[in-house]
Every structure is written in structure tokens, then in C-alpha cells.
Coordinates of C-alpha atoms in Angstrom, one line a residue:
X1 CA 0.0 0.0 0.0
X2 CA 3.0 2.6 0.7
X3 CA 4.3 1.8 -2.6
X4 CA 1.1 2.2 -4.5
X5 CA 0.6 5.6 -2.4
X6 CA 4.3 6.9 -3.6
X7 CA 4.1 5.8 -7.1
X8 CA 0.4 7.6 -7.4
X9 CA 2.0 10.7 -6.0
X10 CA 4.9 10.6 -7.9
X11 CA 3.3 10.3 -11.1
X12 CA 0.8 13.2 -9.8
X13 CA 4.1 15.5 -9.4
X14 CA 5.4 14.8 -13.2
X15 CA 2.0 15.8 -14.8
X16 CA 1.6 19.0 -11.9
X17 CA 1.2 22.3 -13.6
X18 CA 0.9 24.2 -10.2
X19 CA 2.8 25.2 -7.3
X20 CA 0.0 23.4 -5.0
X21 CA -0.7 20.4 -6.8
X22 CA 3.6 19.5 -6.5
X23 CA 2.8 20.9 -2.8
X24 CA -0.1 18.3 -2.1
X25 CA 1.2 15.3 -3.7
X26 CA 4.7 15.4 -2.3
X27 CA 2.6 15.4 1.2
X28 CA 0.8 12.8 -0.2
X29 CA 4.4 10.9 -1.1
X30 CA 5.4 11.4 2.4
X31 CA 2.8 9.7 3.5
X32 CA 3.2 6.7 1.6
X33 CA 7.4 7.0 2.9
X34 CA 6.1 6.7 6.1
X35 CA 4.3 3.6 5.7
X36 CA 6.6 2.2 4.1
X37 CA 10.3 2.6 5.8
X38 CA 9.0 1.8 9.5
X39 CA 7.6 -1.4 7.9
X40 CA 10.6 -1.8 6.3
X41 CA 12.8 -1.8 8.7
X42 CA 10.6 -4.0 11.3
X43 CA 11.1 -6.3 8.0
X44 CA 15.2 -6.2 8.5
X45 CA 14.7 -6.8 12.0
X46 CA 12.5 -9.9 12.1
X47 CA 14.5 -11.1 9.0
X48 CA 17.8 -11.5 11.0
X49 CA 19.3 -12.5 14.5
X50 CA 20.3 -10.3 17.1
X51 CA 24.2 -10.7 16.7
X52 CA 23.9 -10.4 12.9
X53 CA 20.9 -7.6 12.4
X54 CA 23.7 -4.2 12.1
X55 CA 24.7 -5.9 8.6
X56 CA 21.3 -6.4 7.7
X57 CA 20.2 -2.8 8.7
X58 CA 23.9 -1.8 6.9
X59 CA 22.9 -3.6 3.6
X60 CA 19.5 -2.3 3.5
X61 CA 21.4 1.5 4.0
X62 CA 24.1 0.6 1.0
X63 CA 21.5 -0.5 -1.5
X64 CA 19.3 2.6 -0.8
X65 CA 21.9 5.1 -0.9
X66 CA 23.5 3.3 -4.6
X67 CA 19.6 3.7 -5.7
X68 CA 19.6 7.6 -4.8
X69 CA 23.1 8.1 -6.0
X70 CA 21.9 6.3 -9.9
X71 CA 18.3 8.3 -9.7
X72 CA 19.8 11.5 -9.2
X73 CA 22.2 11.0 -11.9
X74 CA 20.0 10.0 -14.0
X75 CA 17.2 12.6 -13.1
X76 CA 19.6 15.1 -13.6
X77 CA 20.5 13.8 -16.9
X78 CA 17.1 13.6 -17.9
X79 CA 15.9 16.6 -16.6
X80 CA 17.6 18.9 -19.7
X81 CA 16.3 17.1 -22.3
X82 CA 12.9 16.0 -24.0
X83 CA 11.1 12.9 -24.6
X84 CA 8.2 13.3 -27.3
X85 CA 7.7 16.5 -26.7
X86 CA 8.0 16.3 -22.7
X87 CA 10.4 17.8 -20.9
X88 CA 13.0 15.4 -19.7
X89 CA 11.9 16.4 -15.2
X90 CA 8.1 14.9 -16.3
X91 CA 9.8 12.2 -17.4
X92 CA 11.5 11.2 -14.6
X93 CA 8.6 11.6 -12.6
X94 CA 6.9 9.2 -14.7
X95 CA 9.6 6.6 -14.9
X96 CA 10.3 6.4 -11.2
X97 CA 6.3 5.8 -10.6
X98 CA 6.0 3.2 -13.3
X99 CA 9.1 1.1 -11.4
X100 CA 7.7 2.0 -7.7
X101 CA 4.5 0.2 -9.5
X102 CA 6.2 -2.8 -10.8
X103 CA 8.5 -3.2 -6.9
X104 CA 4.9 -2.9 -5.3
X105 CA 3.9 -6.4 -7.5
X106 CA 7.1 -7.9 -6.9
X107 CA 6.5 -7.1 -3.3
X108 CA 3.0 -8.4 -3.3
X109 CA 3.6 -11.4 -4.8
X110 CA 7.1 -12.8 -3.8
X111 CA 7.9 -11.1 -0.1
X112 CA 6.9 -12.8 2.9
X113 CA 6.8 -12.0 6.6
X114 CA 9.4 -13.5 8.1
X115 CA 7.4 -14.8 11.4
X116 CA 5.4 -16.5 9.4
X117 CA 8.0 -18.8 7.8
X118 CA 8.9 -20.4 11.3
X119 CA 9.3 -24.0 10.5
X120 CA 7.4 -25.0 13.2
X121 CA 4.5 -23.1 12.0
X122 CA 4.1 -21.4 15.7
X123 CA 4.2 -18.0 15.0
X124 CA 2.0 -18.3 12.1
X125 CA -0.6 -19.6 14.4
X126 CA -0.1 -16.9 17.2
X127 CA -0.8 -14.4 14.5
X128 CA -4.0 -16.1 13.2
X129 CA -5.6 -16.0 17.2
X130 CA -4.5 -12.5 17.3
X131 CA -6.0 -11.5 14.3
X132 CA -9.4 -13.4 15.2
X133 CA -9.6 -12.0 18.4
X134 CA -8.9 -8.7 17.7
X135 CA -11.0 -8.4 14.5
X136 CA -13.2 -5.4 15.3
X137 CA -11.8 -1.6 14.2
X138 CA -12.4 -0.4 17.8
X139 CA -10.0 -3.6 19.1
X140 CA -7.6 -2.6 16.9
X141 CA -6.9 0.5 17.8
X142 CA -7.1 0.1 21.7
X143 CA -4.4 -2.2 20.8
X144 CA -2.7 0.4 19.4
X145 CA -3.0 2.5 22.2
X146 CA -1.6 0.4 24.4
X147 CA 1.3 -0.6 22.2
X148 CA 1.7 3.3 21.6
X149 CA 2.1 4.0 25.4
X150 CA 4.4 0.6 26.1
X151 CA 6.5 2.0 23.3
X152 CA 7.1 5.7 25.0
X153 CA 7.7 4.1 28.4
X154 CA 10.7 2.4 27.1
X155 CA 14.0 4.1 28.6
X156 CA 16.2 2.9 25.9
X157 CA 13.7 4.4 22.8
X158 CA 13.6 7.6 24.8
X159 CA 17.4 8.2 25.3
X160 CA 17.9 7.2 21.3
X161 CA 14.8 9.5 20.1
X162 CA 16.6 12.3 22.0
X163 CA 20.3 11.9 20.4
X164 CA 18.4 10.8 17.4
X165 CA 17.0 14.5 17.6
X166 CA 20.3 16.3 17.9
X167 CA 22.1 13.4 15.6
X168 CA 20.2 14.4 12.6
X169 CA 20.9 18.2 12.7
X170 CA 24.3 18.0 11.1
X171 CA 22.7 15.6 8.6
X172 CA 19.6 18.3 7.7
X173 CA 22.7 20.8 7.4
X174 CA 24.6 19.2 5.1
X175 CA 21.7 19.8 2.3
X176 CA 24.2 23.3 2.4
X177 CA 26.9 21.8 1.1
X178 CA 25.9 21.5 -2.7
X179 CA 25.7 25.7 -2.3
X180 CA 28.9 25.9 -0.3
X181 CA 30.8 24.1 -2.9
X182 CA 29.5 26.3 -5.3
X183 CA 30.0 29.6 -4.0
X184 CA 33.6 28.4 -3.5
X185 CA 33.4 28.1 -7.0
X186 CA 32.9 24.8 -8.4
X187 CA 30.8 24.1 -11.2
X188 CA 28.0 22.3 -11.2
X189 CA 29.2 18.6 -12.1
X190 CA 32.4 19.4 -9.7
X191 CA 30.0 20.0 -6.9
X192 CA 27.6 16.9 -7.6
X193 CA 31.0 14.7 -8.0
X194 CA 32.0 15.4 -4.4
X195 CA 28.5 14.7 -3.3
X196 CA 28.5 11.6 -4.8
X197 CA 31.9 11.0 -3.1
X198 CA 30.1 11.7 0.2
X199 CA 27.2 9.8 -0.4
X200 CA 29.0 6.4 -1.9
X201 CA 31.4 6.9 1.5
X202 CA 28.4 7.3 3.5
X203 CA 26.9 4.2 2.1
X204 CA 29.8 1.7 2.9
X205 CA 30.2 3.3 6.0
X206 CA 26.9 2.4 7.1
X207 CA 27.5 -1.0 6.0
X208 CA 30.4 -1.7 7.6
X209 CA 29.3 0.3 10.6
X210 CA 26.8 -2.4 10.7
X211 CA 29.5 -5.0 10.6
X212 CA 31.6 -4.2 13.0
X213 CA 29.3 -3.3 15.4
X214 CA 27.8 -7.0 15.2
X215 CA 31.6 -8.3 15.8
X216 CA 31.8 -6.1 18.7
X217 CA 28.4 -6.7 20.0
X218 CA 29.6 -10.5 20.5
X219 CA 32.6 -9.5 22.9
X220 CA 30.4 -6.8 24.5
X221 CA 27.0 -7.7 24.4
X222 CA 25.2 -5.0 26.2
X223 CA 27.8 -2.4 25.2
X224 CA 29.6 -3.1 22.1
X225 CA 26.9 -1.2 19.9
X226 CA 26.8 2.3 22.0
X227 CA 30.6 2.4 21.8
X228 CA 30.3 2.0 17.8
X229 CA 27.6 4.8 18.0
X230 CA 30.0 7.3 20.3
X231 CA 32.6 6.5 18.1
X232 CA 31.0 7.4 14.9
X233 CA 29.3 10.8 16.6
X234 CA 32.5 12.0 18.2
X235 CA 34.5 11.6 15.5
X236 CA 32.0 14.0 12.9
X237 CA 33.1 16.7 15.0
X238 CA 37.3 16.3 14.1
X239 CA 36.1 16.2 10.6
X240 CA 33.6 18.8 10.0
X241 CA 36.3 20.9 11.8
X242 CA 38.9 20.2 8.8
X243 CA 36.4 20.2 5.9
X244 CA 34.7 23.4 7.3
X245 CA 37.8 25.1 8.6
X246 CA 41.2 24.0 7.6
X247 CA 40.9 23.1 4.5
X248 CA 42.0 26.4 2.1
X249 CA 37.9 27.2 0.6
X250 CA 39.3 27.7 -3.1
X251 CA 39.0 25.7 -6.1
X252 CA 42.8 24.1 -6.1
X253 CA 41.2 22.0 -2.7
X254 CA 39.3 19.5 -5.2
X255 CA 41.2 16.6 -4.0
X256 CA 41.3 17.2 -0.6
X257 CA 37.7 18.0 -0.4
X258 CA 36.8 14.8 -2.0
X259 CA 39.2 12.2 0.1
X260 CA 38.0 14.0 3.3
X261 CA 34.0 13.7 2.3
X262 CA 35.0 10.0 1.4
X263 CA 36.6 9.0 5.0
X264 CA 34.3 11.4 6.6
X265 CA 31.7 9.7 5.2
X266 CA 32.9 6.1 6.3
X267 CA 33.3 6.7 9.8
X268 CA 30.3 9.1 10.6
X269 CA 27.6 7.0 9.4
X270 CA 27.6 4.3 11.4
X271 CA 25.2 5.3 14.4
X272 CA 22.0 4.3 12.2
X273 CA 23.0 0.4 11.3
X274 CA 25.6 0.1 14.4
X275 CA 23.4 0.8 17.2
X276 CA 20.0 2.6 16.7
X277 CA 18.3 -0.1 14.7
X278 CA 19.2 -3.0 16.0
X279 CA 18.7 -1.8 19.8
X280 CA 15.1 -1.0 18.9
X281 CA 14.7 -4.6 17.7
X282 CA 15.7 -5.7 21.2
X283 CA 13.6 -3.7 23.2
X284 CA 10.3 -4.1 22.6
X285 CA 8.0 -7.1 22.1
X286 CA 8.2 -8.6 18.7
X287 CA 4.4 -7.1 18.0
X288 CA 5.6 -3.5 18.4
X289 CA 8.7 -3.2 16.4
X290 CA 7.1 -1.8 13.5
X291 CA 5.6 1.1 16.1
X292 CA 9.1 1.7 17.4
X293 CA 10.3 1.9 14.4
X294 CA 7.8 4.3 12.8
X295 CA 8.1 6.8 16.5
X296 CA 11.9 7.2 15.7
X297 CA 11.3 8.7 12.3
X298 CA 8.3 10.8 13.7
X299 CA 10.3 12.4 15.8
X300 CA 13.7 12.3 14.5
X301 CA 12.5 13.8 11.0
X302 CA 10.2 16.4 12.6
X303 CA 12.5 18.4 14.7
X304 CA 15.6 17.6 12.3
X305 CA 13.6 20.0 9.6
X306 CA 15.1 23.1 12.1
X307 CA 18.3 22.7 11.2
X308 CA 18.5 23.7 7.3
X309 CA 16.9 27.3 8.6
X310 CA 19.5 28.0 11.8
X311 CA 22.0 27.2 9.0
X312 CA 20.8 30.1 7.1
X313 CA 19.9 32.5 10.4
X314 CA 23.4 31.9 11.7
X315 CA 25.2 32.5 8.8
X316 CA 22.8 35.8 7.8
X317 CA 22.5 37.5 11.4
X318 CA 25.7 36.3 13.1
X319 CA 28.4 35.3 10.7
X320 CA 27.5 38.0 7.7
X321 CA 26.5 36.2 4.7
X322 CA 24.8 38.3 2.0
X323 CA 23.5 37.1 -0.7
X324 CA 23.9 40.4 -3.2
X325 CA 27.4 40.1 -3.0
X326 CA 27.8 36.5 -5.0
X327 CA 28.9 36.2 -8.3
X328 CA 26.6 33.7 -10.2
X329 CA 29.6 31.9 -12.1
X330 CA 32.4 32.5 -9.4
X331 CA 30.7 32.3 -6.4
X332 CA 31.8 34.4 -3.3
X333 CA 35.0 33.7 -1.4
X334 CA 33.8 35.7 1.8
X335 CA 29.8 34.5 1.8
X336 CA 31.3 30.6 1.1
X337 CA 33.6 31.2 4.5
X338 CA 30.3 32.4 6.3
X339 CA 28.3 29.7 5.4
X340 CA 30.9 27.1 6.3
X341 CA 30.9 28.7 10.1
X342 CA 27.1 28.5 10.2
X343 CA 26.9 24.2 9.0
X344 CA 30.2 24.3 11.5
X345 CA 27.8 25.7 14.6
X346 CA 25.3 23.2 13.5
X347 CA 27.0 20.5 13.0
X348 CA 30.1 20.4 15.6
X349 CA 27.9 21.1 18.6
X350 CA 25.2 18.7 17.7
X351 CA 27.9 16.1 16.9
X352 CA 29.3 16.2 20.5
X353 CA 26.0 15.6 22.5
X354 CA 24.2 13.2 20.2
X355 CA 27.9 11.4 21.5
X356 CA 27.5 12.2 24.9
X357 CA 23.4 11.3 24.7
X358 CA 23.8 7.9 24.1
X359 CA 25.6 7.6 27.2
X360 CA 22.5 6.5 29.6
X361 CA 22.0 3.2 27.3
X362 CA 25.2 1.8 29.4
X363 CA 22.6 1.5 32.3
X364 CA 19.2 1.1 29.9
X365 CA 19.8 -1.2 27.0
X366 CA 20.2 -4.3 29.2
X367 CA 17.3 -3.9 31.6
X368 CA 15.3 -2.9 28.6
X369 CA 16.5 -6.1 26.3
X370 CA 15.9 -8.4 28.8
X371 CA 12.2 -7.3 29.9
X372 CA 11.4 -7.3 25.9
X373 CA 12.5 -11.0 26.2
X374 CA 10.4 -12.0 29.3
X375 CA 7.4 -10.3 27.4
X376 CA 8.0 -12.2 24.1
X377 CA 7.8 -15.6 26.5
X378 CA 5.1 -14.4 27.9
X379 CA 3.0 -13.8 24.5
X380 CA 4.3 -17.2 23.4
X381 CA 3.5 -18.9 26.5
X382 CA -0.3 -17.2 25.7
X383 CA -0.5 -18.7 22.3

């Protein structure tokens, strides 16, 4: 159903003539995102063991990022030329929706749940009772309820929401980067090459984030993840200091730009696969990881969406960035050095307490694991 809803929309954006109509249906495609990528990843985490789930989580995040990286090449591609008559951006539209429709089949007609393929045919039987005796709407969504409030109550989701809050600022402020570059004065494809650099480090970072958190998980079981997550937070602060700071903002700094976005991108990306995902797994009830997973990006996403404007207030009120003073081929010098302190404020800072937030879990994660366990035996016992 999320995939029908985002392929619908999608399509409804390429044949948009107005400002609201792209305005309603990109809500709309949000909507069918947000069906979609808590069930998603609830998928990942019943489809893999506890010791092994960061690589699944890291593989999910290395496949997704190598799509985005191949659409927006080819989108861009697309998008200044025409097809029939069509401008090339219509197209796009249309192409992406007619795929989206063709995954939602595959999806429909190959993928199965993973607790209902338990050889022993238990869980599938759980499931059936639970769906016969809670068939009514009104059940339903007192079930929800409740699951909604056991979810909250969780210390371990509480401390992760809250770095996960600060955690994605930098990450909201790094959409400045494509303008930063190019006020430095690189070109257009010199600017969406280093992204790409960024984004292709980010992706194997994530995987093998995922990886070596497992490894270390297995030494450390109730540790070994949070020390991979304060790792990877603490160490975005020593690089956006060198990519923001020390590195001389001219054109001749290509090649340092793009190894430092690469290695950046390897080691700061690990928090998501390494530690977030697969700790939710553990600490709720089977039943609920689809709600815990679809909280996190409620609250994560909503108050990340502040960070993109304190980029630009910072670097307007405080740091003195004006933008009648660029050059639209050469960029500015002085308005690329302001912007780089404003995404340094909000990314540095942030950086340093979503590593000092996850700090609690040392006393959490276990007490929270194991009462997810007793209630899983409990619900099985019941069934």
C-alpha cells in the first residue's frame, strides 16, 4: 500500500502544472514513505538474528543510498532534455512511478513476513488467534494504544529518540553543502561529483558500521553497539572541523575536499545500522517493532527540519553572509567562509551531544532487552 501511495503521487508530481498540486502530492508521497520505511525496517529486524541484524540494517542502507546516487544521476540527466515532446523532469517523474509500481507487485507477490515462515509453524498460528480476536476496528486501535504508550515508556527508545534528535541536525545541514561548494566556485558537475563522493562513503560506511558493530556486539554484548555509536558521533566533530575550517575554501582544494568527504563519510555513518536499529529490535515485544520503528522517524525527522533554517539564520544575522554580494559563475569567497561557520555551529555542537546522549544506554539497553525478552515468553506462552 506505501508503494502504491508513492508511485500515485509521484506520477501526480510529473504531470503538476501548479505550485500546490507539487505541494499536495509530495505530502501525499510522504505519507506513503512513512508507511513504508517503519515497515521496512521491522522487515530487516525480524529477518535477521540479534548478533547479525547491524549488517542487515547496513545492507539495507548501501542499497538505498546506490539507488539515490543512480536516480539522481539519472534525473539530472534527464531533466535537460525531452522525450516526445515532454520535458525530460516529467519524465523522470513518470519513470520512477512506473518502477515503484512494478517493486509494489514484486513485493506483493514474492515477499513474505518473516514470522510466518517459522518451520514450526508457531508463529504463524499466534498471528491467526490474534487477528481473530482482535478483529473489530475499535480492538484494533485500543491495541494500538496500548502498544503506543508501552513503546514511549521504554527508557532505551527515549534516550535514542533524543540523540536521534540532535544526531540528525548536522545531517539536515549538510543539504548546504551543494551551495557551499558552489559559492567556492565549483561548477555544477564538480559540486555533484563530491557529493556523490560523500554519499557512496556514507553508504559503505553504514555498511560496515553495521559489521563491526555485530563483531563487537559479540565480545560486549550490552555495550559493544553504543561504543560504535559514540565512536561514529564523536568523530564528525574532528572532521567537519577540517572540511569546514582548515581546509584552504578555493578551487585548487578538489582533491582534498573529496578524500576528506569520502573518510568522513565512512566513519560518521555508522550510528544508524551500528546501534539505533538494531537496539530498537531488542527492546520491545516482537508485535511492536514496526511502532518503534515508525516513532523514531516521527520524531527524529520532525524536529531535524530546524536545522536547514539556523544554518541560514546563523550564517545571515551572526556570521554575515549576503546574498547580493555573490557572483553567479564565481561564487563568493567571503559568503562561502560564512556559510561554512554556520553548518560548522550546527554541525560540531550537535555532533558532541548526540555522543554524549547515548551515554545513559550503558545503564538502559540491558534492563530494557531483557524485559522485551520476558514479554516475548510471555505472549508465546499465551498462544
Amino acid at each position: 500500500m506505501g508503494i502504491f501511495c508513492w508511485a500515485l503521487s509521484t506520477a501526480a508530481v510529473g504531470t503538476s502544472q501548479q505550485f500546490m498540486q507539487v505541494a499536495f502530492w509530495r505530502a501525499i508521497n510522504g505519507f506513503g514513505l512513512a508507511i513504508v520505511i517503519p515497515a521496512l525496517q521491522s522487515f530487516i529486524a525480524d529477518s535477521y538474528k540479534d548478533g547479525v541484524r547491524g549488517a542487515g540494517f547496513g545492507l539495507l542502507s548501501l542499497v538505498g543510498t546506490i539507488g539515490g546516487i543512480g536516480g539522481g544521476v539519472l534525473a539530472t540527466i534527464m531533466a535537460g532534455q525531452q522525450f516526445f515532446g515532454v520535458p525530460g523532469w516529467r519524465c523522470a517523474f513518470i519513470l520512477m512511478s512506473t518502477l515503484s509500481v512494478l517493486i509494489g507487485f514484486l513485493v506483493f507477490l514474492f515477499v513474505v513476513d518473516p514470522k510466518k515462515t517459522n518451520t514450526t509453524g508457531e508463529n504463524f498460528d499466534r498471528d491467526e488467534l490474534i487477528e481473530k480476536s482482535n478483529g473489530s476496528a475499535s480492538s484494533v486501535w485500543i491495541e494500538s494504544w496500548t502498544a503506543t504508550k508501552a513503546v514511549i515508556k521504554v527508557p532505551t527508545f527515549q534516550v535514542i529518540v533524543l540523540q536521534g534528535i540532535v544526531g540528525s541536525l548536522p545531517w539536515t545541514a549538510m543539504v548546504f553543502f551543494t551551495m557551499w561548494f558552489e559559492l567556492i566556485g565549483f561548477d555544477h558537475s564538480s559540486t555533484a561529483a563530491l557529493l556523490s563522493v560523500f554519499a557512496a562513503g556514507c553508504a559503505m560506511g553504514s555498511f560496515f558500521g553495521g559489521l563491526i558493530a555485530d563483531r563487537i556486539s559479540q565480545i560486549y554484548p550490552h555495550s559493544g553497539r553504543i561504543m560504535c555509536a559514540q565512536f561514529s558521533a564523536f568523530m564528525g566533530i574532528p572532521f567537519s572541523w577540517f572540511l569546514l575550517k582548515e581546509i584552504p575554501q578555493s578551487v585548487d582544494s578538489y582533491y582534498t575536499f573529496a578524500f576528506t568527504l569520502l573518510f568522513m563519510g565512512l566513519i560518521i555513518s555508522w550510528n544508524g545500522t551500528a546501534a539505533n536499529a538494531p537496539m530498537f529490535a531488542e527492546v520491545v515485544p516482537i508485535k511492536h517493532r514496526t511502532m518503534i520503528y515508525a516513532f523514531d522517524r516521527a520524531f527524529e525527522t520532525s524536529f531535524s527540519s530546524f536545522a536547514a533554517p539556523l544554518v541560514g539564520i546563523l550564517s545571515e544575522k551572526i556570521f554575515g553572509y549576503d546574498s547580493k554580494s555573490i557572483d553567479p559563475v564565481k561564487g563568493s569567497v567571503r559568503e562561502a567562509h560564512a556559510l561554512s561557520q554556520g553548518l560548522l555551529s550546527m554541525m560540531v555542537v550537535p555532533f558532541g551531544l548526540c555522543c554524549l546522549f547515548y551515554t545513559p544506554l550503558y545503564k538502559f539497553f540491558r534492563r530494557d532487552r531483557e524485559n522485551a525478552k520476558m514479554a516475548t515468553l510471555k505472549e508465546d506462552e499465551m498462544f
